[in-house]
Tab-separated table of C-alpha atoms in Angstrom:
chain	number	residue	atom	x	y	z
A	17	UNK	CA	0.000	0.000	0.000
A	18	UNK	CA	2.776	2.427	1.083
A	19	UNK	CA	4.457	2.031	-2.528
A	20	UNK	CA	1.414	2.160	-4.348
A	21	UNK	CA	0.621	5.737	-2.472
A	22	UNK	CA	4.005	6.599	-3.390
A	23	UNK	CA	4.130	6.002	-6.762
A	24	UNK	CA	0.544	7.780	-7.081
A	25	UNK	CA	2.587	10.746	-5.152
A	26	UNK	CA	5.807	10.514	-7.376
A	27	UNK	CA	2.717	10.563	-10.475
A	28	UNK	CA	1.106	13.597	-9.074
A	29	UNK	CA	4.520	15.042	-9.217
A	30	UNK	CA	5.055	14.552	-12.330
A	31	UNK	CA	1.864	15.858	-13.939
A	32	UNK	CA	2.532	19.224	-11.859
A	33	UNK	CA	5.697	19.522	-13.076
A	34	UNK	CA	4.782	18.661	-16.318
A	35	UNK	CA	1.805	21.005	-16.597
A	36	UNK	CA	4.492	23.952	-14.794
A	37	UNK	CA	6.478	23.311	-17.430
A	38	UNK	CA	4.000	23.649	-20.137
A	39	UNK	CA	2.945	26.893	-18.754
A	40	UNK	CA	6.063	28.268	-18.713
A	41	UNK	CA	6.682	27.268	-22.693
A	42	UNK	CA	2.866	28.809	-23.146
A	43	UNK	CA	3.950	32.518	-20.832
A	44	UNK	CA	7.206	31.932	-22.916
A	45	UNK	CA	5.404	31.825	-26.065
A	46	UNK	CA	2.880	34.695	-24.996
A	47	UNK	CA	5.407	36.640	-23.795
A	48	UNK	CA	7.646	36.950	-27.263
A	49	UNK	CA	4.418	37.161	-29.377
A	50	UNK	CA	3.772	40.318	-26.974
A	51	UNK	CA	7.145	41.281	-27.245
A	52	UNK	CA	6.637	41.329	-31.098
A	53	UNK	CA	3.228	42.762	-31.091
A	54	UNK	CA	4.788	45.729	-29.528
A	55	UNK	CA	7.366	45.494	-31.961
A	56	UNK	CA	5.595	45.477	-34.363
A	57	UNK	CA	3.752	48.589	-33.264
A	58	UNK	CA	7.062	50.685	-32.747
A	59	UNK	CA	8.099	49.580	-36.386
A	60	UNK	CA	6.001	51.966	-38.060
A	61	UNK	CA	7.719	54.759	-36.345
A	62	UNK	CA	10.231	54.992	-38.289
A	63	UNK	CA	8.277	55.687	-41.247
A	64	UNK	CA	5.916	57.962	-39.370
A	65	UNK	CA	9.306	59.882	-38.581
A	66	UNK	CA	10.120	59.635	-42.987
A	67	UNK	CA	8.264	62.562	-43.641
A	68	UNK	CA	10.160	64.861	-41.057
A	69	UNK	CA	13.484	62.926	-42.540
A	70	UNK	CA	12.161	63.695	-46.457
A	71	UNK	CA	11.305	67.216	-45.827
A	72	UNK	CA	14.816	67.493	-44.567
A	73	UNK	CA	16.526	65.898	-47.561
A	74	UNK	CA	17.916	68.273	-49.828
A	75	UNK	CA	20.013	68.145	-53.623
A	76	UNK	CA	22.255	70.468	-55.065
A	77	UNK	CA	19.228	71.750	-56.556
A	78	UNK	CA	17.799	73.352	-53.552
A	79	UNK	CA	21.135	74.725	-52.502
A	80	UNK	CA	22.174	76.664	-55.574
A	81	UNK	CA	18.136	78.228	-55.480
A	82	UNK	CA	18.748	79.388	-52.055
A	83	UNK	CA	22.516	80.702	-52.981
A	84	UNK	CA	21.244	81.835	-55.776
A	85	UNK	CA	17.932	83.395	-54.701
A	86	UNK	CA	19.698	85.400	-51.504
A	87	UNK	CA	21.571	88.269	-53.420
A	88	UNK	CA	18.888	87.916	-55.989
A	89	UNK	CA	16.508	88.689	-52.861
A	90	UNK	CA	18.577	91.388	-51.861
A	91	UNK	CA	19.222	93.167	-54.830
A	92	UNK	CA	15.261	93.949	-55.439
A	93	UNK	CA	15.296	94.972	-51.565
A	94	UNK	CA	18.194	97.463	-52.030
A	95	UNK	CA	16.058	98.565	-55.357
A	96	UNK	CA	12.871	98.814	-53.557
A	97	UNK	CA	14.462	100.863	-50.488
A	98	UNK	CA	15.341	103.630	-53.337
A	99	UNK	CA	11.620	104.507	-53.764
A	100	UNK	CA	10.972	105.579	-50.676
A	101	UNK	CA	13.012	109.233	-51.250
A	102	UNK	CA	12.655	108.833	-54.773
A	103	UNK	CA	9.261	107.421	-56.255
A	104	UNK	CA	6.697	109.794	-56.942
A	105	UNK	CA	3.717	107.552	-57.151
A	106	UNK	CA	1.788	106.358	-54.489
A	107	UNK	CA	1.819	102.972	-56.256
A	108	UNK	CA	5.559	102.565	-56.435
A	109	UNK	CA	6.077	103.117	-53.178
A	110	UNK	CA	3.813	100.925	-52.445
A	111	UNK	CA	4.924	98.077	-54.975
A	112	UNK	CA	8.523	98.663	-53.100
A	113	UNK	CA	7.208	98.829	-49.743
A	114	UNK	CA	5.263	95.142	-50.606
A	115	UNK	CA	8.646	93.784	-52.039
A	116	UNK	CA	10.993	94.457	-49.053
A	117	UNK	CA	8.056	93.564	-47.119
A	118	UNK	CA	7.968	90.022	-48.718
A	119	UNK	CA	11.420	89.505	-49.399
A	120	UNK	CA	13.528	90.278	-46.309
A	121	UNK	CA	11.744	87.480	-44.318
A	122	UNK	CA	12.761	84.996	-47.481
A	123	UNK	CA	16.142	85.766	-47.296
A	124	UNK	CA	16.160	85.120	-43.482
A	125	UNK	CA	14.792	81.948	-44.264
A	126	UNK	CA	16.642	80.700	-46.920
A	127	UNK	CA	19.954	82.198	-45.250
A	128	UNK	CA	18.560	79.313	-42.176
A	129	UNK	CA	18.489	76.611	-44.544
A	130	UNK	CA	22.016	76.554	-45.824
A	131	UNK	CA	23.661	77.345	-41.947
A	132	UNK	CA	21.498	74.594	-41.914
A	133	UNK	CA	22.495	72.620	-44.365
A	134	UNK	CA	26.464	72.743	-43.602
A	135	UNK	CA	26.320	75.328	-46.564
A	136	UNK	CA	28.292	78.991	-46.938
A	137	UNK	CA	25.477	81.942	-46.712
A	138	UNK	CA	26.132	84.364	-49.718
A	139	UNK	CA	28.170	87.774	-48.594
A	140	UNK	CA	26.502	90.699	-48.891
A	141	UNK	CA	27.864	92.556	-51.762
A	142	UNK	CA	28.162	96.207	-51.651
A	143	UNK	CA	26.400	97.630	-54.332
A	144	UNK	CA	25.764	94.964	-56.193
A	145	UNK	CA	28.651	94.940	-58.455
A	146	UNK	CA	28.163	92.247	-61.279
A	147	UNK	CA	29.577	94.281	-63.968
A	148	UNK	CA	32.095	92.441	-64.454
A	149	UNK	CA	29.761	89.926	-65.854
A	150	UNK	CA	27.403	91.834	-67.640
A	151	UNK	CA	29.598	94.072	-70.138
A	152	UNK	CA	27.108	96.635	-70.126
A	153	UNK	CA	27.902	100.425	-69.774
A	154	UNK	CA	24.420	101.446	-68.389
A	155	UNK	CA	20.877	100.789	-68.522
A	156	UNK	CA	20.681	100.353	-72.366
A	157	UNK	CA	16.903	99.128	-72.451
A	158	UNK	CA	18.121	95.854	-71.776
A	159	UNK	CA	17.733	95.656	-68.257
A	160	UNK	CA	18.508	92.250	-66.447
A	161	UNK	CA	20.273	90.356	-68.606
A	162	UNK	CA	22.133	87.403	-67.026
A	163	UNK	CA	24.343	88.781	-65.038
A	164	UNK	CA	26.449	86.648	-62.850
A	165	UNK	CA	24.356	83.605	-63.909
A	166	UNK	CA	21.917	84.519	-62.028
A	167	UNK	CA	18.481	85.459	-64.735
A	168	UNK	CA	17.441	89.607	-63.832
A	169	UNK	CA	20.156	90.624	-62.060
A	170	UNK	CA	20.940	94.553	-62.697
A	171	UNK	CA	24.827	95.811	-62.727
A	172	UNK	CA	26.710	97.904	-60.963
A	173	UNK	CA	25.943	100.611	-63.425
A	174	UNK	CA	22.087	99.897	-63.576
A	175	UNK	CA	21.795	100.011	-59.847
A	176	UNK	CA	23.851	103.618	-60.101
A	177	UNK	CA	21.886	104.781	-63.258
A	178	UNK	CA	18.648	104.359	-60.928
A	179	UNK	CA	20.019	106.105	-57.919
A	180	UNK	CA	20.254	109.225	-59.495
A	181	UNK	CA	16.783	109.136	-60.999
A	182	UNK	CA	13.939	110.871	-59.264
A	183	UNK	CA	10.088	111.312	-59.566
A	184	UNK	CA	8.166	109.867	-62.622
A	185	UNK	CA	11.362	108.813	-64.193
A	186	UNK	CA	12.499	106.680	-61.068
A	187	UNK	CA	8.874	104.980	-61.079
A	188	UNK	CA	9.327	104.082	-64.795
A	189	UNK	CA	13.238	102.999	-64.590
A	190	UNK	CA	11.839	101.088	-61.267
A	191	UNK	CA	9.464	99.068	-62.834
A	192	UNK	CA	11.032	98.142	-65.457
A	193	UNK	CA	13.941	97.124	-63.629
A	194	UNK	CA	11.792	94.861	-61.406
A	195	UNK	CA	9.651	93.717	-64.314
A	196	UNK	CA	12.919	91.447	-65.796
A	197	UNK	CA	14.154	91.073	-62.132
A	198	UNK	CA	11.111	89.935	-60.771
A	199	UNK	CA	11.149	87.538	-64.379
A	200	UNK	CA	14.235	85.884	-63.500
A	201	UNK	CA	13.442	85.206	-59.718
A	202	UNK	CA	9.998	83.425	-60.866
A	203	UNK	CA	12.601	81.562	-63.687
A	204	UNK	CA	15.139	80.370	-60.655
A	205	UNK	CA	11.893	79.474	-58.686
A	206	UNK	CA	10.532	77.181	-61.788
A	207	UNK	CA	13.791	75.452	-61.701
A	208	UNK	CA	13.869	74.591	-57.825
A	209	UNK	CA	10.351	73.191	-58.292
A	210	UNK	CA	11.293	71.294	-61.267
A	211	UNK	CA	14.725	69.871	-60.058
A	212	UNK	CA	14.802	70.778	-55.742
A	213	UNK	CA	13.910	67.759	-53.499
A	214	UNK	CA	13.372	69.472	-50.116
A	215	UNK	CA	9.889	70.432	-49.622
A	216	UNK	CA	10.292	74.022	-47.764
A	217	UNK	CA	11.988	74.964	-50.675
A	218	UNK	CA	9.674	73.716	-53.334
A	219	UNK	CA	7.017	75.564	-51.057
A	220	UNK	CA	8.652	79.128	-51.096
A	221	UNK	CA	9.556	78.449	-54.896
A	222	UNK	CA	5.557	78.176	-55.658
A	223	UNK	CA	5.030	81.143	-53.057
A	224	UNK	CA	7.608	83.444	-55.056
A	225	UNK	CA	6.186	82.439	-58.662
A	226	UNK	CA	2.885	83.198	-57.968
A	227	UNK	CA	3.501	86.053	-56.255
A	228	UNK	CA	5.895	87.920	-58.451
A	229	UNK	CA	3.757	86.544	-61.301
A	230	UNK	CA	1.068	89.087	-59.870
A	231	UNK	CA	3.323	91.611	-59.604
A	232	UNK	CA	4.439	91.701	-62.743
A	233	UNK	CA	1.156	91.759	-64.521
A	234	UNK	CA	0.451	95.046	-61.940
A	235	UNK	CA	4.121	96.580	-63.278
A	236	UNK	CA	3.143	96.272	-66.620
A	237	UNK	CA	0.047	97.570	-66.324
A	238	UNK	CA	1.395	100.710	-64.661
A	239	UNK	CA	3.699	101.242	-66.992
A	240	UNK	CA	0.440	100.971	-70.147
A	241	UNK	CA	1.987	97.766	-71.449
A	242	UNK	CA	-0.649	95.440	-69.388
């Protein structure tokens, strides 16, 4: 009797070790499939995190719009800052006013981008000088050719030309002027939407197009050729 008891004890044994065991396999088992469930839920952020990492990418592309853009940018603020002592119409001044307005703030941003970027901010350049590049004596009627590869850029001698003009004849040289250099900023900004990769920059390219666009149309109008 006493080694039949046992051997039913030694059994009972058994199955509770047995059915431990098997318990610890089945927590084991729950345990990684909850260990990948929640990987599996971090996975995605990764990808939720790809559209902070592709609005950050950037190509060559966006840099040379923004290097190219700055003392593009600046040039039409140094123009527009003439009007105020110069322009006679209310709708110059105002044009100008609009332009620094809108432009200042761009530069800022774009200068942010290429600190940004590991890139080398454009210098300010006093007066503007590309005549070296342009190989033009004045403002011949041909204002903003390509100077300094860069489409609507004025020279040296443009910029001065326009700095000793005064009433109507500063609103008409001034439009004019900002007619072809407003043309070549909306040309740089169709080629950073076509070619740039980094959406901030596609963004401000659209925002300068259709702006200057406007103004442009206005220009013309003002000066009877709308």
């Amino acid at each position: 009797m006493s080694r039949s008891k046992s051997n039913r004890s030694f059994t009972r044994r058994l199955v509770v070790v047995a059915a431990t065991a098997a318990s610890a396999v089945v927590l084991a088992a729950c345990g990684g499939n909850d260990s990948g469930g929640h990987a599996a839920h971090r996975s995605p952020s990764p990808s939720a995190s790809s559209p902070n990492a592709s609005a950050g990418a950037h190509n060559a592309a966006d840099v040379a719009f923004a290097k190219g853009m700055i003392p593009h940018h600046r040039q039409a603020v140094e123009m527009a800052g003439l009007a105020a002592g110069r322009a006679s119409s209310s709708q110059a001044k105002e044009l100008a006013a609009k332009i620094k307005q809108a432009q200042d703030p761009e530069i800022k941003t774009m200068s942010g981008w290429l600190t940004a970027w590991g890139e080398q901010v454009p210098e300010e350049m006093p007066g503007m000088d590309h005549s070296e590049h342009s190989g033009s004596s004045g403002h011949s009627g041909m204002p903003g050719m390509d100077h300094s590869g860069m489409p609507g850029m004025m020279s040296a001698e443009e910029m001065a030309a326009l700095k000793k003009k005064s009433g109507k004849d500063f609103d008409t040289a001034f439009m004019e002027m900002m007619v072809e250099h407003h043309r070549g900023a909306v040309k740089m900004a169709g080629t950073e939407k076509e070619k740039g990769a980094y959406g901030p920059a596609k963004t401000l390219a659209d925002a300068v197009i259709k702006a200057q666009e406007a103004e442009i149309a206005r220009m013309n109008r003002l000066l009877g050729k709308g």
